PDB file of C-alpha atoms in Angstrom:
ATOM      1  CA  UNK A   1      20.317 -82.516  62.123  1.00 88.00           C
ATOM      2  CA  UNK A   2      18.363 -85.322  60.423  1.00 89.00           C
ATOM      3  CA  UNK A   3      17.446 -88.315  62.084  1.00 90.00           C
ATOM      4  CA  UNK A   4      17.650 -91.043  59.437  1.00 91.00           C
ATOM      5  CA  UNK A   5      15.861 -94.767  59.785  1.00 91.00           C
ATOM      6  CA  UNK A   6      16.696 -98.343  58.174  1.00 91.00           C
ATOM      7  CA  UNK A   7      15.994-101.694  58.938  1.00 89.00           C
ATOM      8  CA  UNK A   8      16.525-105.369  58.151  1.00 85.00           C
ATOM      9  CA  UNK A   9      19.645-104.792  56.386  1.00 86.00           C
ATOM     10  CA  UNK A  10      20.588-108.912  56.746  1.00 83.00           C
ATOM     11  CA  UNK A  11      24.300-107.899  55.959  1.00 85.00           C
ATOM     12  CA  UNK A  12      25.854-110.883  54.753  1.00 79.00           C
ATOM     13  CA  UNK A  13      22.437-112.922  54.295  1.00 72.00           C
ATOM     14  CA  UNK A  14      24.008-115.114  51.104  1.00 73.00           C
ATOM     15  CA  UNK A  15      19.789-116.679  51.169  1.00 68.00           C
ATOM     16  CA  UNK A  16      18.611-112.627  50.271  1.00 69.00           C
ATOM     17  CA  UNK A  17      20.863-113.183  46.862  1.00 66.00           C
ATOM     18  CA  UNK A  18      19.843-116.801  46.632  1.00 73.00           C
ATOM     19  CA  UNK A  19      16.038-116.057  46.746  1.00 69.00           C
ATOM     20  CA  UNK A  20      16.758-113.145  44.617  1.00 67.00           C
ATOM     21  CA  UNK A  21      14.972-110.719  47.353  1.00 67.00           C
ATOM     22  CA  UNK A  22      17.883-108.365  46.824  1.00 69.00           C
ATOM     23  CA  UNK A  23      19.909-107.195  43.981  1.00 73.00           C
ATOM     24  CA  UNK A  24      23.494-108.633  43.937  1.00 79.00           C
ATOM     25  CA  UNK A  25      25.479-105.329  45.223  1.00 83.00           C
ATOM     26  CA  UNK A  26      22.332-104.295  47.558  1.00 83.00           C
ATOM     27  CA  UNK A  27      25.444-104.280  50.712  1.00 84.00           C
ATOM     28  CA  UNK A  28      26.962-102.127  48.261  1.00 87.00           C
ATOM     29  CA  UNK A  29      24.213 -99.963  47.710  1.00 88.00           C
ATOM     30  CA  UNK A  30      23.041 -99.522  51.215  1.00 87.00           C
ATOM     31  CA  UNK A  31      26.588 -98.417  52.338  1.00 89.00           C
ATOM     32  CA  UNK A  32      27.215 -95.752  49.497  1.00 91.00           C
ATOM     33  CA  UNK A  33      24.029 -94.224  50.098  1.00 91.00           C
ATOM     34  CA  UNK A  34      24.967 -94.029  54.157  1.00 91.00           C
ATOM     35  CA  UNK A  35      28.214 -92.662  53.678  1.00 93.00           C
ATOM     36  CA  UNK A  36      26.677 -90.502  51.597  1.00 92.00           C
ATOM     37  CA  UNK A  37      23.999 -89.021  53.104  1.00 93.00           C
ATOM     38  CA  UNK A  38      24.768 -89.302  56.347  1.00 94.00           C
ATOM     39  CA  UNK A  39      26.200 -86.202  58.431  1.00 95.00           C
ATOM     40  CA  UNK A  40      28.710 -86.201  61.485  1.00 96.00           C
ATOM     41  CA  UNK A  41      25.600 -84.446  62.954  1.00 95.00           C
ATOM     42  CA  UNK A  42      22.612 -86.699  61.914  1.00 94.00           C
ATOM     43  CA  UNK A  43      21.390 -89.775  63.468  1.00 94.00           C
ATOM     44  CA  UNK A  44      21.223 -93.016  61.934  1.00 94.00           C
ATOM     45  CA  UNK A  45      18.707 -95.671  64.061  1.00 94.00           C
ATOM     46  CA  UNK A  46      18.730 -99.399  62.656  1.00 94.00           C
ATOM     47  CA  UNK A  47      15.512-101.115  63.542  1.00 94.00           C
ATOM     48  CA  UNK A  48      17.371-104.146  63.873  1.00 90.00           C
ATOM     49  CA  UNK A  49      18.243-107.361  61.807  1.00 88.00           C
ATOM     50  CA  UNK A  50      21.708-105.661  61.154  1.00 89.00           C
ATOM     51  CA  UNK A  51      23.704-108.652  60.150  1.00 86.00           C
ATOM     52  CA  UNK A  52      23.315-112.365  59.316  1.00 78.00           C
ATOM     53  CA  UNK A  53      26.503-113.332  59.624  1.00 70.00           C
ATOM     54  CA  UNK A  54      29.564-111.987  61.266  1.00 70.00           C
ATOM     55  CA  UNK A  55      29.610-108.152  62.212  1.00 71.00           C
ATOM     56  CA  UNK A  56      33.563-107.810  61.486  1.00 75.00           C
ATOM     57  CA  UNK A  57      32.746-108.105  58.201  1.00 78.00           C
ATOM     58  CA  UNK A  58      30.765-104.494  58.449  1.00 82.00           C
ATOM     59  CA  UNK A  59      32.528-102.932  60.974  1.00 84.00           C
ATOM     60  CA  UNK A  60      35.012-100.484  58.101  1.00 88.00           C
ATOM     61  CA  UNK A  61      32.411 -99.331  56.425  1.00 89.00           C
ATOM     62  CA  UNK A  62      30.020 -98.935  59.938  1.00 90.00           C
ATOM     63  CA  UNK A  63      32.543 -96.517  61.198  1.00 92.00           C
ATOM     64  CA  UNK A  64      33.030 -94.895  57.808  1.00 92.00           C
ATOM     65  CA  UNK A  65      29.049 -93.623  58.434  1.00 92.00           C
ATOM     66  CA  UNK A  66      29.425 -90.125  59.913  1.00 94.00           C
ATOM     67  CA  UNK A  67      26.970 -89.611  62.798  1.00 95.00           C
ATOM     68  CA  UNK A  68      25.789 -90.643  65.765  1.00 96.00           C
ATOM     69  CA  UNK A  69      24.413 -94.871  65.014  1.00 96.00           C
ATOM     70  CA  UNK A  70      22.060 -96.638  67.399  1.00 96.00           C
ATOM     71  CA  UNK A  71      20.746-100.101  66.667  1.00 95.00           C
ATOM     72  CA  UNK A  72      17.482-101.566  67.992  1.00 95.00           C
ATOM     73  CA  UNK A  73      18.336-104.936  68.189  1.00 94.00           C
ATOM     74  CA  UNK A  74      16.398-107.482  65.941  1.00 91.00           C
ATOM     75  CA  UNK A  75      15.998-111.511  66.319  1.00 87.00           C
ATOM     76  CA  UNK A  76      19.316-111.849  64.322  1.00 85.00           C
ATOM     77  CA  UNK A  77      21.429-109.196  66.491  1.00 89.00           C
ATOM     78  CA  UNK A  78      23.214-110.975  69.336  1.00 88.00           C
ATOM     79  CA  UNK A  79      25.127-109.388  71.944  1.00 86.00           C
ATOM     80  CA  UNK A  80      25.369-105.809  72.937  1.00 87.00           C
ATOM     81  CA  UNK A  81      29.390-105.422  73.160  1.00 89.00           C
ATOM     82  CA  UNK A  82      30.109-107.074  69.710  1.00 89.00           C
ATOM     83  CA  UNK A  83      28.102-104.101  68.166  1.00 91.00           C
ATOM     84  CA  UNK A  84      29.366-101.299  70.269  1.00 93.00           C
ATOM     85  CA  UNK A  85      32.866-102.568  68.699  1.00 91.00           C
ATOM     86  CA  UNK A  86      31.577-102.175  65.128  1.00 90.00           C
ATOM     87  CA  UNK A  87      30.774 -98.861  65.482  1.00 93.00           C
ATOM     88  CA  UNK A  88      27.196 -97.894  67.323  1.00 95.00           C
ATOM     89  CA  UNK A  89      26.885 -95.609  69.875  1.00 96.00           C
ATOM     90  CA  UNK A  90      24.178 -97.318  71.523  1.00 96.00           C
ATOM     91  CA  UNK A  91      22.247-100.603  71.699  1.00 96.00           C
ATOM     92  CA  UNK A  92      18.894-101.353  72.819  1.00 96.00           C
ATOM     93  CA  UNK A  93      16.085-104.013  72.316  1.00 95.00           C
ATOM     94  CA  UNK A  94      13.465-100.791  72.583  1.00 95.00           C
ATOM     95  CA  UNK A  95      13.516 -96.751  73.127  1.00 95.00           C
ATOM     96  CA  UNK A  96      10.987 -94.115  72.910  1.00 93.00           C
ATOM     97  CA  UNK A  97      11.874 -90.764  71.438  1.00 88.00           C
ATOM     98  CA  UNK A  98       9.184 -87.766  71.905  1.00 88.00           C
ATOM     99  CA  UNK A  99       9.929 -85.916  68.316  1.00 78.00           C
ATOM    100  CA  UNK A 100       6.741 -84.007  67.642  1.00 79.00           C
ATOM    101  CA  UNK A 101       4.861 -87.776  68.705  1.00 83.00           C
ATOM    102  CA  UNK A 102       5.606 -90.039  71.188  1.00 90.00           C
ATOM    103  CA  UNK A 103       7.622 -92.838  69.548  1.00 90.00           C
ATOM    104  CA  UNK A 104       8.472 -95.924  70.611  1.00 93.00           C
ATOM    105  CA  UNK A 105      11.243 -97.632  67.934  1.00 94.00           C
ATOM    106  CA  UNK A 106      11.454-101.599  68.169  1.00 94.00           C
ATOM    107  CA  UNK A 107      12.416-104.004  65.905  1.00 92.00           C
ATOM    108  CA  UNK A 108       9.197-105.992  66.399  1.00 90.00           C
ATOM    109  CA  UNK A 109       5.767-104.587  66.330  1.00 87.00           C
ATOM    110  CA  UNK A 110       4.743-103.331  69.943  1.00 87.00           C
ATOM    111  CA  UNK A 111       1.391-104.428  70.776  1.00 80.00           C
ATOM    112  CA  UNK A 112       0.620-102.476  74.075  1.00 83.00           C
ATOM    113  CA  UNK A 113       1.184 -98.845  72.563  1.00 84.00           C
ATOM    114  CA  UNK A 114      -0.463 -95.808  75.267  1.00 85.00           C
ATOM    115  CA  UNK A 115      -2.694 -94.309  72.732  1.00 84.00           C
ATOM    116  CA  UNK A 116      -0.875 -91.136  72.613  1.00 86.00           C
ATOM    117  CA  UNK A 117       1.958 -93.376  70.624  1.00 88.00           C
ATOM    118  CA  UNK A 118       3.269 -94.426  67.441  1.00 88.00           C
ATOM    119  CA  UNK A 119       5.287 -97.412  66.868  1.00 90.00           C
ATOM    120  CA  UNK A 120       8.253 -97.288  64.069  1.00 89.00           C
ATOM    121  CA  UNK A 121       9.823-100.828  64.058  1.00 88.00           C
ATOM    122  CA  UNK A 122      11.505-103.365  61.357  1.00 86.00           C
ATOM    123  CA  UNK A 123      10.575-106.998  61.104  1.00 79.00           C
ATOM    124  CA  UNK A 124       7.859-107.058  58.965  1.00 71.00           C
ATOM    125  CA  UNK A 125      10.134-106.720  55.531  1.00 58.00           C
ATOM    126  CA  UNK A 126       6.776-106.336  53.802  1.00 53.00           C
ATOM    127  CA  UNK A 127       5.506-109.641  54.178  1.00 49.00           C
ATOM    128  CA  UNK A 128       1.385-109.666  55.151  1.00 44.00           C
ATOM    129  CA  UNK A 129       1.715-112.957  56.982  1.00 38.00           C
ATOM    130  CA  UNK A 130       4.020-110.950  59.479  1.00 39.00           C
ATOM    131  CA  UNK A 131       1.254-108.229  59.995  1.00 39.00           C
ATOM    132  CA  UNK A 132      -1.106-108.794  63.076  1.00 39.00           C
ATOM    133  CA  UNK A 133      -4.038-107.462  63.885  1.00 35.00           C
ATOM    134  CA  UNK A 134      -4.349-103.302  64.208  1.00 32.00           C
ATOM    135  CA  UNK A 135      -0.739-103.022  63.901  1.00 36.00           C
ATOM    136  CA  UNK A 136       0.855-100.355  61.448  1.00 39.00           C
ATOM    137  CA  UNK A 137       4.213-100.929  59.451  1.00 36.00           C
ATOM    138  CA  UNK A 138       6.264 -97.691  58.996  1.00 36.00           C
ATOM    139  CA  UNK A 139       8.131 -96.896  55.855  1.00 42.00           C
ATOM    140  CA  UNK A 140      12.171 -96.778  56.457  1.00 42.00           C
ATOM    141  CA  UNK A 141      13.746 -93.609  55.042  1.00 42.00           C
ATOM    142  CA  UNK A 142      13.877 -90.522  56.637  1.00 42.00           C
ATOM    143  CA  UNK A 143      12.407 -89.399  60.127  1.00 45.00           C
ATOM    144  CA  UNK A 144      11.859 -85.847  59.300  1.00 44.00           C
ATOM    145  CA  UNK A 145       9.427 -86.710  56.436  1.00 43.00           C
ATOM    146  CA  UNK A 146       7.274 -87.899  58.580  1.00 41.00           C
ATOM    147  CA  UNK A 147       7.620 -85.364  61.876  1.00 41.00           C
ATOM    148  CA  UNK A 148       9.184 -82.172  61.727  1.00 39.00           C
ATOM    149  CA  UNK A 149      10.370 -81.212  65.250  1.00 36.00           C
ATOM    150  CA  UNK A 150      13.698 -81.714  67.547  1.00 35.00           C
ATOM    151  CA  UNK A 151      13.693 -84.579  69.410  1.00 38.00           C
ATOM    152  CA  UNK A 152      13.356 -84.829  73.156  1.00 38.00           C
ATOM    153  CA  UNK A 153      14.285 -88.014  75.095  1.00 34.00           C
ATOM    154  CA  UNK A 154      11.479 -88.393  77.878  1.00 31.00           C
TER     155      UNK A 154
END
């Protein structure tokens, strides 16, 4: 099992193309390299910031990803039910996973962390003027990288 980790996606954010922040088939892209990648026994976790615009327009190629999906919803992920429908398992605003660490995944950086804790979150797409203060930003890509142990839910 692999326990894979993306954020910010901004599926059907025409501005991303616009600003030229993304290459024109970066939907395209992210997709292929889900399907994939991604095994029926893996877990995919979106940080949030899923979609811009409307989630039908994801939903195929969502349930074409093998796996088990949960998103961590972002400022720009409405709703619960609506995303359930496209094709996650679960959806949350925050979770904690104890996988070698104690995690807590948000989409935002978490500010009040115990100090045995790491925080893996979205948000920050890079940008320093969205970094605060003693927070760390977290590469997306893949969990086990980073910690190699099976996960326990505490």
């Amino acid at each position: 099992m692999n326990i894979w980790i993306i954020s910010d996606t901004h599926f059907g954010h025409e501005l991303m193309l616009t600003l030229g922040v993304r290459d024109k088939d970066y939907e395209k892209q992210i997709w292929d390299s889900m399907k994939r990648n991604i095994k029926a026994n893996d877990i995919l976790i979106h940080l949030g910031d899923y979609a811009f615009s409307s989630i039908r327009k994801t939903e195929k190629d969502l349930w074409d990803v093998l796996g088990n999906k949960i998103l961590v919803r972002g400022n720009h992920d409405k709703g619960f039910g609506r995303f359930i429908d496209a094709g996650f398992n679960m959806v949350v605003d925050e979770f904690r996973l104890q996988y070698r660490k104690k995690m807590v995944f948000s989409h935002k950086p978490v500010r009040d962390l115990r100090e045995d804790e790491i925080n893996i979150h979205g948000h920050l797409h890079g940008d320093r003027h969205r970094l605060q203060d003693d927070l760390s930003w977290y590469p997306n890509g893949k969990a086990d990288q980073y910690i190699d142990m099976a996960p326990e839910v505490w």
